[in-house]
DNA sequence: ATAGGTCTTTGACTTTTGTCAGCGTTCGTG
DNA sequence: CACGAACGCTGACAAAAGTCAAAGACCTAT
């Protein structure tokens, strides 16, 4: 520990745990109050000091309870679109990050997929000091029109949480099924994909199948290919892989050429946290939920209403 | 949720998660800034907002590493007695409380014993919002010369953590072995004692066997009885029960008349956090460590030095 | 040895936050 | 329905925290 880190720790301890004022801390440590203020800010930024707020505000809600019951989910958080005059688009990642942090336990292994949503989340993720946590990349890499590529995203989340980040050094999609299969069987990659089963928590969103969807924009698929997939029953995208409307892995060239977490394995992970920002992802989300990819859900108020209506419409048919 | 709680949550969210200033929050929620300040203080007090500082300052230390290695402990925290001009006696419970909170995971079941130390800890324990946590009482009740009796102590810790507190409705010591045995077999009590095996974490200190020790002061034993125990090999007290110098349960009238957690069960709990405030407890602590009752240890610097010296003195004999 | 760079520290100033008496509202009670 | 207690809210002031330019410390390369 550097000596300035030591001072920062001491300052943080005296200020936050003992409740001394900055000038009192300054007197204790024999440096100016201005310095103390600087150290404290750094301690907060680095995650030495953790300030967290319960996300109860978003989960304590009649609609959330109803959704949990109707869709058999473990927990639902609903982001209001009207009440607070905060920009709802900016609010979603903040809520998601807070929920994510709440779901992490010390020593956990956490899988993260990639997409606009996860990228946004990484970008505003607060710093924390979660020693013993490992963040693993669920899907292969690809070029991206954002600041972070998938591997950078995993690394960034790991960095901010003071956790270990493990990258998957393979492309998301290969040009031939043969190569994809060979690569999946490479010991390094195979072990890494298998180790995803040890995760206690995964974080992802669901991708749409429109011609301007994420996979298309990142160049993994052409608009035509995507459209063809849509016509042959594609319902959404999970960790780079296409699923049908019931959430089953779709047997298609793209999926066969894909290096990503086994969907069967993902389903067995205890906490599967899904964040959906855009209302346009209703159909894909329904598919993901039906496929068992969701145990913890963060959605907008209007999306929650639509989901509930959908399940209530189906309920009579079942019961 | 009361509407004022709702406002408090919103204020806390906007202030701590979005980083708005109090006046901005006030404008958002259409109330005066002074009220916001009040809400925020309440949110902190209640544990809606959690501010925690890493205890690294106390564990990141050469001596701590050495102790962990020498005594095969999972983690050691050392409270300095000189560096910070904070009263060391007051510092110990603060460190212990922070460590305790760090060791808790969501959903855990936690056993707490009772003694001066645990009482001090309960008294300064910060408020937190650990839903799904259960705090169980490890040992029976007895009158106490402190503010809290064992059951109140459990309840108080539970209350502050927003966790469920489960009390053991039995006295610590009974007048006859027969009655103690019968009571232990009462379904309610038996189940509760058995359920201690499900704990992921226990918190306790170790008791001394001097004639002014805790058990004597609380009236569980007379000074003469305690002295006799000392002469027949008693080394310390764990959860109200006397152990010998090697940390084994001592077969004595007191132990046979005692209602408390089975020591065998305690040894199997993964995280066994021990806090020792007084340097006079050196011998009992040695017994507790030898008996396998400690995996996480919080001690003073001088106690750490004595422990290390003791183990280093023994090492040559073993190796 | 020294010039030039980076990182710390500080005093002085500004902004933000904490506090508290007093006012208004609500709610339970006689 | 009137009364008082309890609670929430506010404005004004006091206290504490944040900020920043400038000075100083420290390191490195010439």
XYZ file of C-alpha atoms (C1' of nucleotides) in Angstrom:
698
model
C 0.000 0.000 0.000
C 1.459 3.386 -0.980
C 1.820 5.830 1.856
C -0.655 8.216 0.248
C -3.152 5.350 -0.004
C -2.602 4.697 3.646
C -3.439 8.311 4.441
C -6.509 8.135 2.229
C -7.700 5.026 4.042
C -7.133 6.627 7.415
C -8.910 9.795 6.407
C -11.854 7.804 5.059
C -11.993 5.700 8.180
C -11.969 8.653 10.562
C -14.454 10.625 8.512
C -16.959 7.966 7.557
C -16.697 5.445 10.358
C -15.935 7.673 13.305
C -17.896 10.611 12.006
C -15.154 13.185 12.566
C -15.376 16.419 10.597
C -12.861 17.138 7.899
C -11.014 19.659 10.029
C -10.806 17.159 12.878
C -9.420 14.522 10.547
C -6.973 17.077 9.214
C -5.782 17.822 12.740
C -5.397 14.099 13.511
C -3.356 13.424 10.439
C -1.521 16.738 10.468
C -2.386 17.855 6.986
C -4.614 20.604 5.697
C -8.360 20.214 5.499
C -8.234 20.847 1.783
C -6.115 17.757 1.359
C -8.533 15.730 3.422
C -11.332 16.798 1.114
C -9.267 15.620 -1.847
C -8.438 12.293 -0.221
C -12.054 11.681 0.646
C -13.170 12.361 -2.909
C -10.558 9.953 -4.177
C -11.600 7.327 -1.660
C -15.160 7.595 -2.917
C -14.091 7.498 -6.554
C -11.884 4.463 -6.074
C -14.520 2.587 -4.122
C -12.686 2.525 -0.794
C -15.771 4.217 0.500
C -19.002 2.773 -0.725
C -22.207 4.722 -0.765
C -25.171 2.704 -1.879
C -28.883 3.293 -1.818
C -31.462 0.587 -1.574
C -33.295 0.030 -4.858
C -36.457 -0.580 -2.889
C -37.905 2.555 -4.430
C -38.151 0.713 -7.720
C -39.106 -2.722 -6.491
C -41.618 -1.716 -3.870
C -44.543 -1.306 -6.120
C -47.799 -3.128 -6.739
C -47.070 -3.562 -10.410
C -43.696 -5.100 -9.640
C -45.303 -7.622 -7.288
C -47.914 -8.508 -9.890
C -45.299 -9.057 -12.557
C -43.246 -11.264 -10.276
C -46.286 -13.409 -9.586
C -47.583 -13.556 -13.119
C -44.270 -14.288 -14.807
C -42.762 -16.287 -11.945
C -39.772 -14.004 -11.597
C -37.660 -13.663 -8.486
C -37.646 -9.884 -8.485
C -38.718 -7.003 -10.704
C -37.627 -3.377 -10.677
C -39.711 -0.808 -12.471
C -38.287 2.463 -13.697
C -40.945 5.156 -13.773
C -41.093 7.303 -16.859
C -42.961 10.263 -15.485
C -42.735 10.881 -11.782
C -39.220 12.085 -11.333
C -38.296 14.584 -13.956
C -35.001 12.733 -14.417
C -34.484 11.636 -17.989
C -35.840 8.071 -18.001
C -33.269 6.954 -20.543
C -30.521 8.024 -18.176
C -32.305 6.556 -15.193
C -32.438 2.973 -16.438
C -28.703 2.256 -16.353
C -28.405 3.869 -12.945
C -31.117 1.650 -11.549
C -29.639 -1.363 -13.293
C -26.190 -0.672 -11.892
C -27.577 -0.331 -8.375
C -29.579 -3.538 -8.716
C -26.559 -5.322 -10.159
C -24.407 -4.285 -7.209
C -27.107 -5.413 -4.805
C -27.211 -8.856 -6.393
C -23.474 -9.431 -6.129
C -22.095 -11.328 -3.202
C -18.495 -11.498 -2.131
C -16.695 -14.300 -3.909
C -19.187 -14.499 -6.757
C -18.392 -15.267 -10.358
C -20.427 -13.094 -12.670
C -21.078 -13.461 -16.374
C -21.710 -10.402 -18.498
C -22.876 -10.383 -22.071
C -22.682 -7.362 -24.252
C -24.905 -4.875 -26.032
C -25.895 -1.236 -25.916
C -27.486 -1.768 -22.529
C -24.593 -3.511 -20.870
C -22.285 -0.952 -22.374
C -24.315 1.892 -20.886
C -24.253 0.142 -17.570
C -20.492 -0.307 -17.587
C -20.181 3.331 -18.434
C -21.975 4.606 -15.366
C -21.110 1.751 -13.003
C -19.937 3.212 -9.712
C -16.622 2.147 -8.262
C -16.676 -0.451 -5.537
C -14.279 -2.665 -3.687
C -15.501 -6.204 -4.233
C -12.463 -8.312 -3.629
C -12.796 -11.936 -4.634
C -15.324 -11.289 -7.381
C -14.664 -12.475 -10.925
C -16.303 -11.024 -14.009
C -16.341 -13.323 -17.025
C -17.199 -12.515 -20.605
C -20.143 -14.545 -21.881
C -19.825 -13.996 -25.602
C -17.041 -13.643 -28.155
C -15.711 -10.332 -29.384
C -16.672 -8.148 -32.244
C -16.023 -4.655 -33.455
C -18.417 -2.159 -32.031
C -19.698 1.306 -32.775
C -19.363 2.174 -29.071
C -16.551 3.097 -26.765
C -16.196 -0.417 -25.470
C -15.887 -3.710 -27.246
C -17.201 -6.763 -25.386
C -13.833 -7.548 -23.856
C -13.267 -3.946 -22.848
C -16.707 -3.903 -21.317
C -15.990 -6.907 -19.121
C -12.646 -5.434 -18.177
C -14.197 -2.079 -17.392
C -16.845 -3.546 -15.123
C -14.171 -5.626 -13.442
C -11.954 -2.605 -12.997
C -14.676 -0.508 -11.448
C -15.681 -3.212 -9.019
C -12.087 -4.002 -8.170
C -12.797 -7.494 -9.390
C -10.927 -9.794 -11.704
C -12.036 -9.600 -15.322
C -11.686 -12.672 -17.505
C -11.918 -12.167 -21.237
C -12.905 -14.600 -23.905
C -10.280 -14.369 -26.601
C -12.344 -15.417 -29.553
C -14.488 -13.626 -32.112
C -18.243 -13.736 -31.632
C -18.904 -15.020 -35.135
C -16.622 -16.927 -37.458
C -16.930 -17.344 -41.180
C -17.376 -21.115 -41.135
C -19.187 -23.518 -38.846
C -16.195 -25.802 -38.987
C -13.841 -23.174 -37.619
C -16.308 -22.172 -34.932
C -16.638 -25.748 -33.817
C -12.877 -26.253 -33.790
C -12.332 -23.093 -31.829
C -14.998 -24.053 -29.296
C -13.060 -27.243 -28.734
C -9.770 -25.514 -28.169
C -8.937 -26.298 -24.530
C -8.547 -22.651 -23.493
C -11.849 -21.632 -24.975
C -13.686 -24.790 -23.986
C -12.648 -24.467 -20.365
C -13.637 -20.876 -20.296
C -17.062 -21.550 -21.765
C -17.547 -24.437 -19.363
C -16.589 -22.275 -16.394
C -19.601 -20.106 -17.059
C -21.609 -22.787 -15.316
C -19.964 -21.690 -12.071
C -21.455 -18.219 -12.254
C -23.900 -17.171 -9.573
C -25.125 -14.237 -11.590
C -25.366 -13.157 -15.219
C -26.112 -9.738 -16.588
C -27.493 -9.133 -20.045
C -30.137 -7.536 -22.139
C -32.027 -9.113 -25.002
C -31.388 -8.161 -28.597
C -34.023 -7.378 -31.190
C -34.230 -8.910 -34.641
C -35.012 -5.822 -36.676
C -32.778 -4.964 -39.576
C -31.172 -2.173 -37.566
C -30.640 -4.352 -34.536
C -27.462 -4.557 -32.578
C -25.978 -7.624 -34.273
C -26.523 -6.025 -37.665
C -25.053 -2.705 -36.672
C -21.985 -4.401 -35.311
C -21.536 -6.295 -38.525
C -22.179 -9.779 -37.185
C -25.077 -10.238 -39.585
C -26.279 -8.429 -42.696
C -29.699 -6.841 -42.692
C -30.840 -9.493 -45.155
C -29.610 -12.378 -43.044
C -31.378 -10.930 -40.045
C -34.574 -10.531 -41.970
C -34.340 -14.143 -43.123
C -33.844 -15.233 -39.522
C -36.909 -13.284 -38.533
C -38.928 -15.064 -41.157
C -37.682 -18.444 -39.984
C -38.847 -17.915 -36.438
C -36.236 -15.810 -34.676
C -37.592 -14.075 -31.600
C -34.611 -12.346 -30.069
C -30.921 -12.466 -29.285
C -29.288 -13.636 -26.071
C -25.536 -13.320 -25.640
C -25.105 -13.035 -29.389
C -27.194 -16.096 -30.137
C -30.582 -16.104 -31.812
C -33.534 -17.642 -29.973
C -37.012 -18.414 -31.271
C -40.275 -17.010 -29.921
C -40.334 -19.597 -27.149
C -36.784 -18.805 -26.105
C -35.236 -21.934 -27.621
C -31.846 -21.914 -29.357
C -32.533 -21.536 -33.059
C -30.696 -23.926 -35.309
C -29.366 -21.470 -37.891
C -26.048 -20.771 -39.609
C -25.382 -17.757 -37.429
C -25.757 -19.664 -34.192
C -23.624 -22.495 -35.464
C -20.872 -20.020 -36.294
C -21.095 -18.299 -32.924
C -18.704 -18.517 -29.979
C -20.676 -17.743 -26.870
C -22.011 -19.174 -23.624
C -24.141 -22.286 -23.954
C -27.746 -21.181 -23.469
C -28.478 -24.375 -21.586
C -25.789 -23.454 -19.094
C -27.061 -19.899 -18.757
C -30.493 -21.186 -17.804
C -28.992 -22.994 -14.828
C -27.361 -19.897 -13.347
C -29.246 -18.920 -10.196
C -29.521 -15.181 -10.795
C -30.197 -14.098 -14.359
C -30.506 -10.354 -14.420
C -32.026 -8.825 -17.508
C -32.181 -5.125 -18.237
C -34.319 -3.827 -21.083
C -34.110 -0.162 -21.970
C -36.068 0.113 -25.190
C -39.780 -0.451 -25.378
C -39.304 -1.816 -28.882
C -37.809 -4.957 -27.370
C -41.137 -6.260 -26.144
C -41.284 -9.351 -28.338
C -37.662 -10.374 -27.748
C -38.158 -9.915 -24.036
C -41.205 -12.158 -24.058
C -39.122 -14.811 -25.820
C -36.292 -14.438 -23.302
C -38.661 -14.778 -20.373
C -40.363 -17.815 -21.871
C -36.938 -19.310 -22.478
C -36.086 -19.087 -18.802
C -33.370 -16.507 -19.231
C -34.734 -14.090 -16.681
C -34.985 -14.289 -12.916
C -34.375 -10.641 -12.089
C -35.831 -8.027 -14.375
C -35.336 -4.276 -14.736
C -37.802 -2.595 -17.115
C -39.679 0.616 -17.705
C -43.142 1.141 -16.336
C -44.763 0.895 -19.742
C -42.906 -2.299 -20.587
C -44.060 -3.776 -17.284
C -47.653 -2.958 -18.160
C -47.348 -4.588 -21.566
C -45.770 -7.710 -20.110
C -48.464 -8.015 -17.514
C -51.204 -7.575 -20.107
C -49.627 -10.235 -22.263
C -49.398 -12.792 -19.475
C -52.878 -12.013 -18.212
C -54.185 -12.529 -21.732
C -52.529 -15.926 -21.815
C -53.456 -17.002 -18.338
C -57.065 -18.084 -19.130
C -55.812 -20.358 -21.890
C -53.538 -22.090 -19.434
C -55.786 -22.265 -16.393
C -44.568 2.232 2.140
C -45.612 5.499 3.798
C -45.661 8.501 1.512
C -42.991 10.219 3.568
C -40.804 7.126 3.208
C -41.360 7.313 -0.506
C -40.122 10.884 -0.536
C -37.148 9.928 1.579
C -36.264 7.168 -0.853
C -36.595 9.482 -3.821
C -34.500 12.136 -2.174
C -31.818 9.617 -1.287
C -31.862 8.232 -4.813
C -31.522 11.581 -6.508
C -28.882 12.802 -4.109
C -26.680 9.759 -3.742
C -27.164 7.927 -7.021
C -27.641 10.811 -9.421
C -25.408 13.162 -7.546
C -27.866 16.069 -7.549
C -27.343 18.784 -4.953
C -29.813 19.176 -2.144
C -31.338 22.259 -3.714
C -31.792 20.452 -7.011
C -33.460 17.545 -5.265
C -35.660 20.013 -3.406
C -36.707 21.585 -6.690
C -37.466 18.168 -8.208
C -39.607 17.083 -5.315
C -41.075 20.507 -4.656
C -40.166 20.792 -1.024
C -37.686 22.960 0.790
C -34.035 22.122 0.826
C -34.094 22.001 4.608
C -36.533 19.117 4.420
C -34.329 17.307 1.964
C -31.445 17.576 4.394
C -33.643 16.038 7.068
C -34.794 13.227 4.797
C -31.251 12.433 3.814
C -30.133 12.227 7.421
C -33.013 9.883 8.178
C -32.198 7.755 5.154
C -28.645 7.377 6.411
C -29.767 6.627 9.948
C -32.264 4.009 8.863
C -29.841 2.297 6.549
C -31.633 3.147 3.303
C -28.372 4.717 2.370
C -25.339 2.699 3.211
C -21.937 4.221 3.632
C -19.232 1.701 4.259
C -15.483 1.871 4.287
C -13.198 -0.972 3.433
C -11.473 -2.446 6.484
C -8.387 -2.963 4.387
C -6.608 -0.394 6.533
C -6.596 -2.937 9.356
C -6.022 -6.104 7.394
C -3.379 -4.806 5.014
C -0.452 -5.273 7.255
C 2.571 -7.527 7.403
C 1.778 -8.674 10.910
C -1.753 -9.628 9.872
C -0.409 -11.732 6.996
C 2.063 -13.463 9.300
C -0.617 -14.281 11.822
C -2.887 -15.705 9.152
C -0.095 -17.966 7.959
C 1.164 -19.022 11.349
C -2.234 -19.744 12.895
C -3.936 -20.886 9.684
C -6.652 -18.263 9.904
C -8.692 -17.008 6.962
C -8.280 -13.339 7.800
C -6.925 -11.154 10.575
C -7.611 -7.496 11.357
C -5.264 -5.636 13.639
C -6.325 -2.574 15.566
C -3.389 -0.277 16.167
C -3.020 1.121 19.638
C -0.865 4.084 18.886
C -0.980 5.505 15.382
C -4.362 7.168 15.258
C -5.021 9.159 18.346
C -8.477 7.599 18.491
C -9.136 5.830 21.760
C -8.173 2.211 20.975
C -10.851 0.861 23.280
C -13.459 2.709 21.245
C -11.834 1.742 17.995
C -12.104 -2.006 18.448
C -15.896 -2.290 18.270
C -15.988 0.057 15.282
C -13.516 -2.093 13.397
C -15.333 -5.231 14.487
C -18.677 -3.879 13.313
C -17.243 -2.942 9.922
C -15.609 -6.345 9.533
C -18.821 -8.057 10.609
C -20.810 -6.177 7.982
C -18.231 -7.033 5.365
C -18.513 -10.717 6.157
C -22.289 -10.820 5.836
C -23.849 -11.878 2.570
C -27.449 -11.411 1.555
C -29.557 -14.315 2.698
C -27.126 -15.405 5.398
C -28.005 -16.864 8.743
C -25.775 -15.483 11.451
C -25.218 -16.729 14.975
C -24.267 -14.297 17.698
C -23.131 -15.201 21.157
C -22.991 -12.754 23.969
C -20.536 -10.952 26.180
C -19.169 -7.509 26.859
C -17.612 -7.440 23.442
C -20.668 -8.439 21.472
C -22.688 -6.040 23.538
C -20.350 -3.176 22.675
C -20.567 -4.137 19.061
C -24.354 -4.155 19.030
C -24.278 -0.775 20.657
C -22.334 0.934 17.911
C -23.467 -1.238 15.003
C -24.452 1.036 12.134
C -27.856 0.705 10.528
C -28.055 -1.229 7.296
C -30.669 -2.713 5.037
C -29.837 -6.405 4.809
C -33.064 -7.981 3.780
C -33.167 -11.741 3.979
C -30.622 -12.001 6.761
C -31.427 -13.856 9.971
C -29.662 -13.316 13.263
C -29.909 -16.205 15.711
C -29.007 -16.326 19.356
C -26.300 -18.878 20.108
C -26.601 -19.134 23.843
C -29.345 -19.073 26.459
C -30.311 -15.979 28.403
C -29.141 -14.620 31.657
C -29.417 -11.416 33.623
C -26.739 -8.944 32.734
C -25.115 -5.891 34.213
C -25.310 -4.196 30.796
C -27.975 -2.485 28.799
C -28.700 -5.560 26.762
C -29.400 -9.108 27.780
C -28.402 -11.803 25.255
C -31.846 -11.854 23.651
C -31.974 -8.069 23.463
C -28.546 -8.048 21.938
C -29.583 -10.407 19.157
C -32.727 -8.409 18.603
C -30.821 -5.143 18.545
C -28.314 -6.356 15.976
C -31.189 -7.711 13.919
C -33.053 -4.439 14.182
C -30.104 -2.356 13.085
C -29.389 -4.562 10.111
C -33.033 -4.765 9.159
C -32.717 -8.495 9.592
C -34.853 -11.021 11.391
C -33.777 -11.759 14.940
C -34.463 -15.179 16.382
C -34.220 -15.558 20.129
C -33.520 -18.609 22.181
C -36.138 -18.701 24.893
C -34.214 -20.592 27.506
C -31.899 -19.665 30.355
C -28.188 -20.086 29.811
C -27.706 -22.184 32.931
C -30.204 -24.295 34.796
C -29.979 -25.573 38.313
C -29.939 -29.260 37.427
C -28.392 -31.280 34.644
C -31.618 -33.198 34.329
C -33.652 -30.107 33.617
C -31.073 -28.791 31.176
C -31.120 -32.036 29.289
C -34.922 -32.121 29.222
C -35.088 -28.560 28.009
C -32.521 -29.214 25.302
C -34.793 -31.972 24.078
C -37.876 -29.822 23.966
C -38.764 -29.681 20.257
C -38.739 -25.876 20.053
C -35.358 -25.565 21.700
C -33.892 -28.596 20.000
C -34.822 -27.370 16.546
C -33.450 -23.978 17.265
C -30.152 -25.344 18.524
C -29.947 -27.645 15.516
C -30.641 -24.801 13.103
C -27.422 -23.167 14.208
C -25.713 -25.608 11.875
C -27.199 -23.632 8.977
C -25.325 -20.465 9.910
C -22.760 -19.144 7.479
C -21.230 -16.858 10.081
C -20.903 -16.644 13.842
C -19.807 -13.712 15.908
C -18.385 -14.035 19.390
C -15.611 -13.264 21.756
C -13.931 -15.616 24.157
C -14.487 -15.442 27.882
C -11.803 -15.555 30.527
C -11.789 -17.804 33.549
C -10.701 -15.347 36.209
C -12.840 -14.938 39.264
C -14.106 -11.607 37.940
C -14.871 -13.004 34.515
C -18.024 -12.396 32.601
C -19.859 -15.584 33.606
C -19.170 -14.852 37.255
C -20.251 -11.237 37.046
C -23.488 -12.245 35.409
C -24.164 -14.759 38.131
C -23.904 -17.907 36.046
C -21.089 -19.189 38.227
C -19.710 -18.265 41.626
C -16.136 -17.096 41.911
C -15.330 -20.345 43.747
C -16.840 -22.512 41.046
C -14.887 -20.648 38.425
C -11.694 -21.063 40.343
C -12.322 -24.776 40.681
C -12.901 -24.992 36.941
C -9.647 -23.219 36.347
C -7.852 -25.748 38.482
C -9.445 -28.639 36.622
C -8.206 -27.446 33.252
C -10.566 -24.727 32.040
C -8.979 -22.508 29.420
C -11.743 -20.170 28.333
C -15.430 -19.709 27.614
C -17.151 -19.940 24.249
C -20.843 -19.130 23.950
C -21.283 -19.653 27.687
C -19.523 -23.018 27.708
C -16.180 -23.765 29.287
C -13.400 -25.173 27.099
C -10.028 -26.583 28.138
C -6.631 -25.288 27.073
C -6.821 -27.179 23.816
C -10.266 -25.815 23.019
C -12.164 -29.001 23.848
C -15.525 -28.987 25.577
C -14.851 -29.519 29.257
C -16.965 -32.129 30.955
C -18.054 -30.197 34.027
C -21.278 -29.525 35.914
C -21.609 -26.049 34.464
C -21.398 -27.222 30.858
C -23.842 -30.014 31.518
C -26.319 -27.524 32.920
C -25.868 -25.116 30.028
C -28.241 -24.396 27.132
C -26.176 -23.167 24.235
C -24.972 -23.977 20.756
C -23.214 -27.300 20.367
C -19.502 -26.528 20.079
C -19.118 -29.293 17.540
C -21.656 -27.524 15.354
C -19.993 -24.154 15.785
C -16.719 -25.565 14.530
C -18.385 -26.507 11.245
C -19.653 -22.988 10.504
C -17.626 -21.550 7.624
C -16.955 -18.087 9.014
C -16.202 -17.895 12.716
C -15.487 -14.311 13.587
C -13.835 -13.668 16.900
C -13.271 -10.265 18.444
C -11.042 -9.859 21.459
C -10.859 -6.493 23.132
C -8.901 -7.174 26.291
C -5.258 -8.151 26.288
C -5.922 -10.196 29.434
C -7.721 -12.749 27.292
C -4.567 -14.108 25.763
C -4.762 -17.611 27.216
C -8.475 -18.086 26.481
C -7.921 -16.865 22.932
C -5.144 -19.378 22.419
C -7.501 -22.109 23.591
C -10.251 -20.890 21.261
C -7.917 -20.821 18.276
C -6.566 -24.290 19.060
C -10.134 -25.506 19.379
C -10.935 -24.369 15.849
C -13.366 -21.665 16.893
C -11.707 -18.899 14.913
C -11.447 -18.299 11.184
C -11.646 -14.496 11.188
C -9.938 -12.626 13.981
C -10.013 -9.025 15.158
C -7.403 -8.185 17.801
C -5.181 -5.408 19.044
C -1.672 -4.994 17.768
C -0.127 -6.135 21.024
C -2.330 -9.224 21.172
C -1.316 -10.052 17.617
C 2.340 -9.854 18.572
C 1.818 -12.142 21.559
C -0.072 -14.690 19.471
C 2.590 -14.707 16.815
C 5.349 -15.141 19.408
C 3.457 -18.038 20.952
C 2.986 -19.856 17.681
C 6.534 -19.220 16.561
C 7.763 -20.638 19.840
C 5.730 -23.773 19.213
C 6.581 -24.167 15.552
C 10.056 -25.743 16.006
C 8.560 -28.456 18.221
C 6.147 -29.372 15.477
C 8.422 -29.126 12.479
C 23.774 20.264 -10.830
C 19.615 21.791 -12.956
C 15.600 22.341 -15.883
C 11.263 20.547 -16.563
C 7.730 17.654 -15.517
C 4.285 15.569 -12.359
C 2.067 15.092 -8.207
C 0.859 17.092 -3.326
C -0.325 20.436 -0.399
C -2.286 24.603 1.060
C -4.794 29.153 2.066
C -8.455 31.797 0.658
C -12.682 31.896 -1.279
C -17.310 29.937 -2.794
C -20.740 26.743 -2.559
C -23.229 23.456 -0.254
C -25.059 21.449 3.775
C -26.702 21.277 8.701
C -29.541 23.268 12.204
C -33.263 25.115 14.665
C -36.986 28.050 16.081
C -41.349 28.968 14.588
C -45.331 28.133 11.833
C -48.869 25.162 9.823
C -51.134 20.757 9.355
C -52.845 16.424 10.785
C -54.592 13.181 13.840
C -56.150 11.162 17.933
C -58.742 12.245 22.163
C -61.690 14.163 25.507
C -66.033 19.973 17.776
C -62.271 21.877 20.184
C -57.812 20.922 22.080
C -53.227 19.566 22.374
C -49.576 16.764 20.942
C -46.837 15.226 17.297
C -45.070 15.696 13.136
C -43.627 17.877 8.781
C -42.137 22.018 6.548
C -39.673 26.303 5.965
C -36.585 30.489 6.145
C -32.593 32.341 7.873
C -28.364 31.710 9.732
C -24.159 28.967 11.016
C -21.148 25.357 9.942
C -18.854 22.388 6.927
C -17.252 20.924 2.537
C -15.732 21.848 -2.205
C -12.649 24.291 -5.332
C -8.758 26.331 -7.342
C -4.636 28.909 -8.282
C -0.303 29.042 -6.610
C 3.494 27.213 -4.106
C 6.195 23.413 -2.843
C 7.984 18.699 -3.012
C 9.856 15.114 -5.599
C 11.397 12.670 -9.436
C 13.831 12.179 -13.851
C 16.658 13.136 -17.765
C 19.972 15.808 -19.619
